[in-house]
Coordinates of C-alpha atoms in Angstrom, one line a residue:
X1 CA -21.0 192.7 -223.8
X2 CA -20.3 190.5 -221.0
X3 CA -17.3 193.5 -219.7
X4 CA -20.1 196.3 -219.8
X5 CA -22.7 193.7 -218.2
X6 CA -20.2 193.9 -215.6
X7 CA -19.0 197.5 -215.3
X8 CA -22.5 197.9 -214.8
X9 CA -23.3 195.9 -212.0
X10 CA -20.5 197.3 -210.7
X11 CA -22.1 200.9 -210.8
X12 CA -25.4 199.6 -209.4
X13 CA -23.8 198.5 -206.2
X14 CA -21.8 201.0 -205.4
X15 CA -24.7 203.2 -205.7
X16 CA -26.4 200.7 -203.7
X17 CA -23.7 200.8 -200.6
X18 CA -23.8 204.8 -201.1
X19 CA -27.6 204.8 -200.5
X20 CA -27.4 202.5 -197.4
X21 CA -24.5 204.2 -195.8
X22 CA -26.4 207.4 -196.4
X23 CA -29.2 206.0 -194.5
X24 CA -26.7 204.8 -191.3
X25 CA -24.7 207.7 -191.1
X26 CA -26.0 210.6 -192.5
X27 CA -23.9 213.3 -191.0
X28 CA -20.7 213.8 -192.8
X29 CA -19.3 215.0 -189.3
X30 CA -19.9 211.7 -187.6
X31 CA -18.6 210.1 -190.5
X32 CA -15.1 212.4 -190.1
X33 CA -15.2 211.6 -186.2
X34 CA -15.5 207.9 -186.2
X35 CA -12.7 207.3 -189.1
X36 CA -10.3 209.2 -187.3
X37 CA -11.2 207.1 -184.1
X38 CA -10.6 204.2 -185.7
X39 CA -7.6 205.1 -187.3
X40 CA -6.5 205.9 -184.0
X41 CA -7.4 202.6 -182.0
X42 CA -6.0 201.0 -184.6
X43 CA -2.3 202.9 -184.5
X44 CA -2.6 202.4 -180.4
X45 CA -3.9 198.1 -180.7
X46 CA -0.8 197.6 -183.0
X47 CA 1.7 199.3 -180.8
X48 CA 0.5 198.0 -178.2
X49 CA 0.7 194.3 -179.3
X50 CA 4.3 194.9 -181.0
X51 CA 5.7 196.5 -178.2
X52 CA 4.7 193.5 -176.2
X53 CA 5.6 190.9 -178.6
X54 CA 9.1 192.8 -178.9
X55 CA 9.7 192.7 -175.0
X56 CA 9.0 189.1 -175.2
X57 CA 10.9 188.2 -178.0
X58 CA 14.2 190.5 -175.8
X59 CA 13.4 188.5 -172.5
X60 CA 15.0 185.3 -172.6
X61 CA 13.5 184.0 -169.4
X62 CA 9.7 185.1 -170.2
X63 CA 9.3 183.9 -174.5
X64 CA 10.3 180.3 -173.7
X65 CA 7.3 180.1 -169.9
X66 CA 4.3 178.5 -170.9
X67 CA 1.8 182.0 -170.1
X68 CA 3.7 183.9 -172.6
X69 CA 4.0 181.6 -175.0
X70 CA -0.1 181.7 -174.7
X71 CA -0.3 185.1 -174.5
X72 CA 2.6 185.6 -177.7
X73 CA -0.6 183.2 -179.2
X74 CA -2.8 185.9 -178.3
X75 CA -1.5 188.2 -179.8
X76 CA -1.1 186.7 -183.3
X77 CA -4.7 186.2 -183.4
X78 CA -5.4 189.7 -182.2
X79 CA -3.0 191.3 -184.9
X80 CA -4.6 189.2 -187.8
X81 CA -8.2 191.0 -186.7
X82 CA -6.5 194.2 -186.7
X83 CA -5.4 193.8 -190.1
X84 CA -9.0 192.6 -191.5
X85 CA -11.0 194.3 -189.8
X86 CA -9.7 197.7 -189.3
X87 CA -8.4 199.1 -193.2
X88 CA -11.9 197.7 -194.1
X89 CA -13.8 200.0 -191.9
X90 CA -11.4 202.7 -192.6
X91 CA -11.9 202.0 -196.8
X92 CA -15.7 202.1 -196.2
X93 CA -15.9 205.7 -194.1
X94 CA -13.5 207.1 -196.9
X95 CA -15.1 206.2 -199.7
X96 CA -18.7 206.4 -197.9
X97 CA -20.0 203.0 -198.8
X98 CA -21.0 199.5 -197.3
X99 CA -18.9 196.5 -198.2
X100 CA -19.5 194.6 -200.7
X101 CA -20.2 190.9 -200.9
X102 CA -17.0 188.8 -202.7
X103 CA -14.0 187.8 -202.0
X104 CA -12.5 189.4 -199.5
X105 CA -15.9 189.6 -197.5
X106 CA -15.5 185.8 -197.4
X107 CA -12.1 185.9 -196.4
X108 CA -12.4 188.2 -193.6
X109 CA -16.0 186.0 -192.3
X110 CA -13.4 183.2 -192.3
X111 CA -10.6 184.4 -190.8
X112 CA -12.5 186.7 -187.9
X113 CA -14.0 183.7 -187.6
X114 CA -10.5 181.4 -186.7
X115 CA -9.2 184.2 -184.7
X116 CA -12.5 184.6 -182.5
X117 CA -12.7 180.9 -181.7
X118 CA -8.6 180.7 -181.5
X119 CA -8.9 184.2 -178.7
X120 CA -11.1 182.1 -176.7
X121 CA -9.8 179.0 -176.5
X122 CA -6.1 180.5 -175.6
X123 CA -8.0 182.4 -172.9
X124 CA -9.5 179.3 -171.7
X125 CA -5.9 177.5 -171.3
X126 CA -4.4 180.9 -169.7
X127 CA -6.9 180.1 -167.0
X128 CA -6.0 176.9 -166.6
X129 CA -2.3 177.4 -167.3
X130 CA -2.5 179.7 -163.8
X131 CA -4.2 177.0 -161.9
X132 CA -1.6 174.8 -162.5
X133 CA 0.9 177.3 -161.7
X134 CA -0.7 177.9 -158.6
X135 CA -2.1 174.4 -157.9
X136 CA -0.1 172.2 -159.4
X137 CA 3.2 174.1 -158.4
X138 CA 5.8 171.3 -158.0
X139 CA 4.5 169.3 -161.7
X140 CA 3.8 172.2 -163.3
X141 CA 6.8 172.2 -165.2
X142 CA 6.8 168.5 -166.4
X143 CA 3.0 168.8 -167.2
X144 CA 3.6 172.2 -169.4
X145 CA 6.6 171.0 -171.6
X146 CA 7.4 173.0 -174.7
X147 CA 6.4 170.1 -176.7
X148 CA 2.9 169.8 -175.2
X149 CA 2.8 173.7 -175.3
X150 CA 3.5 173.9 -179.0
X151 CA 0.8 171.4 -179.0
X152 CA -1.8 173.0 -177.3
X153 CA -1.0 176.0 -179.5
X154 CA -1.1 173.8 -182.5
X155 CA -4.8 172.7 -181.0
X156 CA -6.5 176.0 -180.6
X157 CA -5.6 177.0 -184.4
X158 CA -6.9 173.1 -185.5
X159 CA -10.1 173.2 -183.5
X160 CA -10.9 177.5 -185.2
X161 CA -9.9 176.6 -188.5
X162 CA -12.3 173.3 -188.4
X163 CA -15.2 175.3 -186.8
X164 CA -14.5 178.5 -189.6
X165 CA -14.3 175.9 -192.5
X166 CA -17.9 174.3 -191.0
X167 CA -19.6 177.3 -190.9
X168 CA -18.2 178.6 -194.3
X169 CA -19.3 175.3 -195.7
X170 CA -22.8 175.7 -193.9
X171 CA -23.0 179.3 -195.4
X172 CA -22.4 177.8 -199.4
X173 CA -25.1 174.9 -198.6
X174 CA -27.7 177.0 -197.1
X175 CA -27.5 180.5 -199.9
X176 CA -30.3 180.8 -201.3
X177 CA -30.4 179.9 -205.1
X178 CA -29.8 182.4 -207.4
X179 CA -28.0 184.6 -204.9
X180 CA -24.9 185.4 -206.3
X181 CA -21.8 187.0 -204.4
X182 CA -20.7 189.6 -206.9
X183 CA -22.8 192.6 -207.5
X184 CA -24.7 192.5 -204.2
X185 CA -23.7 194.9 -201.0
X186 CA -23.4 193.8 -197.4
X187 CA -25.9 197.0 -194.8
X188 CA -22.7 197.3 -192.6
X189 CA -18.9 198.0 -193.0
X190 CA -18.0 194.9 -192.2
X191 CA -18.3 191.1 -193.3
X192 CA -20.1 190.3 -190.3
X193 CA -22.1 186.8 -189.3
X194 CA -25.4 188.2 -188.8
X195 CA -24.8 190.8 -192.3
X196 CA -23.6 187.8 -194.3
X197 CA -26.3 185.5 -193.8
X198 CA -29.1 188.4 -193.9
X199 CA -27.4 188.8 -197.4
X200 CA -27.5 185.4 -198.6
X201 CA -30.9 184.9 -197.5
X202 CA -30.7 183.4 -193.7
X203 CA -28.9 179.7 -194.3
X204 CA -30.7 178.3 -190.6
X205 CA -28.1 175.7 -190.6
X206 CA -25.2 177.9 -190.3
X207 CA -27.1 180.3 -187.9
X208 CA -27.3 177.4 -185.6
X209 CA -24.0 176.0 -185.7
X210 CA -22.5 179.5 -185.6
X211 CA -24.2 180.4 -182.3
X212 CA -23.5 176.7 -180.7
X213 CA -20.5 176.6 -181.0
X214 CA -19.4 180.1 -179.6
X215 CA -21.7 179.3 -177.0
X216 CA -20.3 176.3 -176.0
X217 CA -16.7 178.0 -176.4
X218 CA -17.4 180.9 -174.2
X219 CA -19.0 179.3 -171.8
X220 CA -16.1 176.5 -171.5
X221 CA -14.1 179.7 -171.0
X222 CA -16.4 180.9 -168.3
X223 CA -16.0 177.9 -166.6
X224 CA -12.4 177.0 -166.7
X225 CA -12.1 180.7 -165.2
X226 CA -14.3 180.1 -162.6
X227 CA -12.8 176.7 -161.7
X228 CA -9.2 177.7 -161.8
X229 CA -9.7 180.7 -159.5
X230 CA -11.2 179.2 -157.5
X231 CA -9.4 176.1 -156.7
X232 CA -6.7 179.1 -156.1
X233 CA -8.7 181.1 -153.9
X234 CA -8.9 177.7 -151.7
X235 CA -5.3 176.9 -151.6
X236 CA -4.2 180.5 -150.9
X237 CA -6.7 180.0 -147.8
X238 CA -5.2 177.0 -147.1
X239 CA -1.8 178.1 -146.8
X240 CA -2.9 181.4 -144.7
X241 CA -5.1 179.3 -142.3
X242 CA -2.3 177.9 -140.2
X243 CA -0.9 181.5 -139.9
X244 CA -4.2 182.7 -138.5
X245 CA -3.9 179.7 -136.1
X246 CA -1.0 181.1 -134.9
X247 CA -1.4 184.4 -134.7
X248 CA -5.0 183.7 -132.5
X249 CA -2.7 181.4 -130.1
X250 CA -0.6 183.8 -129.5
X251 CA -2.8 186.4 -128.7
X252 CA -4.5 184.4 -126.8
X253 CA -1.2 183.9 -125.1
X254 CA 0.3 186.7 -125.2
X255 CA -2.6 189.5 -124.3
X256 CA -3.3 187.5 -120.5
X257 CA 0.5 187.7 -119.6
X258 CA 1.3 191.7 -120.5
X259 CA -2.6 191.9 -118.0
X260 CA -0.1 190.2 -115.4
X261 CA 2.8 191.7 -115.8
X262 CA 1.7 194.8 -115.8
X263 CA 1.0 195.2 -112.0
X264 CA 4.9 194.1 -111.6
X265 CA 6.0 196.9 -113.8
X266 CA 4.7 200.5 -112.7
X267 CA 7.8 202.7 -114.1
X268 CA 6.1 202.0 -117.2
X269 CA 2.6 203.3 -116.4
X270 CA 1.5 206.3 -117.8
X271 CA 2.4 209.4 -115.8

């Protein structure tokens, strides 16, 4: 009884994600288009990021410097989106359906979640990474050891997971009672914030904290950008301003003599 209760509630939703993906893309031409599109930027993102990572991993000299061991970070959190988000898309245009609440809806929330937050604050410590480089020149290699590297690597995956585990937790306290998971579909191909919590009846709570904290993220990005090119645009003027000193003197110099000596020197006077 129980096994049939099931099978059917299986049937419902899938009729369920057939009828709303009907309604969003109705043309079985679009459809065709934008799976083979992403199938495509899929196949380019991956070999992209493993050439990269390869040419790394070859080059002695660059895997072991504190930016690509930041940007190697990068790319791990780039390739684990890849791989949950992309096949989903691609499962839901082939078999013309939305995705379905469970399990692995969950799993991707989570982990597009850690890799988000994880993206961000590696970009924010790239930025800073080149101030220091820039800035900092003659420290920068006692202040960026590989211990405090691995550590500052080790920080950014802490500080996503804790911030993914939060919201996760925010999302189970704030469902709506009697909302279950299983046998309910998602109105987009993927297990997005703003399509989960529509699903699970709109936990406030988690809404909140969600768009906090990736507020507060980007913009500590924004910042660290703007502070760290900055501080480099004023040392590179710096070092160039006693060159322009010196340049003025000496046309200042130079200009008022070649008036003079020009008088002295008529062979070289235009004929």
């Amino acid at each position: 009884m129980e096994h049939g209760r099931e099978n059917a509630t299986k049937i419902m939703t899938a009729e369920v994600g057939d009828c709303i993906f009907s309604t969003i893309l109705p043309s079985e031409i679009t459809v065709q288009a934008l799976m083979w599109t992403i199938v495509l930027l899929t196949l380019v993102a991956a070999s992209v990021n493993a050439c990269t990572l390869v040419g790394l991993r070859h080059s002695e000299d660059l895997s072991w410097t504190p930016r690509f061991i930041l940007l190697k970070n990068l790319i791990l959190s780039d390739f684990l989106l890849i791989i949950t988000q992309c096949p989903t898309v691609i499962y839901c245009l082939y078999q013309r359906t939305t995705l379905s609440l469970g399990n692995w809806c969950l799993t991707q929330y989570f982990v597009n979640t850690v890799c988000i937050f994880c993206s961000l604050l590696t970009i924010t410590c790239m930025a800073l990474e080149r101030y220091l480089y820039v800035c900092q020149a003659i420290h920068y290699l006692n202040i960026l050891t590989s211990r405090r590297m691995c550590g500052i690597v080790g920080t950014t995956w802490l500080l996503s997971l804790g911030v993914a585990v939060v919201s996760m937790s925010l999302l189970h306290l704030g469902r709506e009672q009697g909302i279950h998971l299983e046998g309910h579909t998602t109105f987009g191909l993927l297990c997005e914030p703003d399509t989960l919590e529509t699903s699970i009846g709109n936990p406030r709570a988690a809404a909140i904290f969600r768009k906090v904290s990736i507020f507060s993220v980007t913009m500590a990005c924004l910042l660290s950008y703007s502070f760290s090119y900055l501080r480099m645009y004023q040392e590179a003027r710096k070092a160039v301003q006693p060159f322009l000193q010196v340049n003025r003197r000496a046309r200042n110099t130079v200009l008022p003599k070649a008036g003079l000596n020009m008088p002295s020197h008529p062979p070289l006077w235009p004929i």
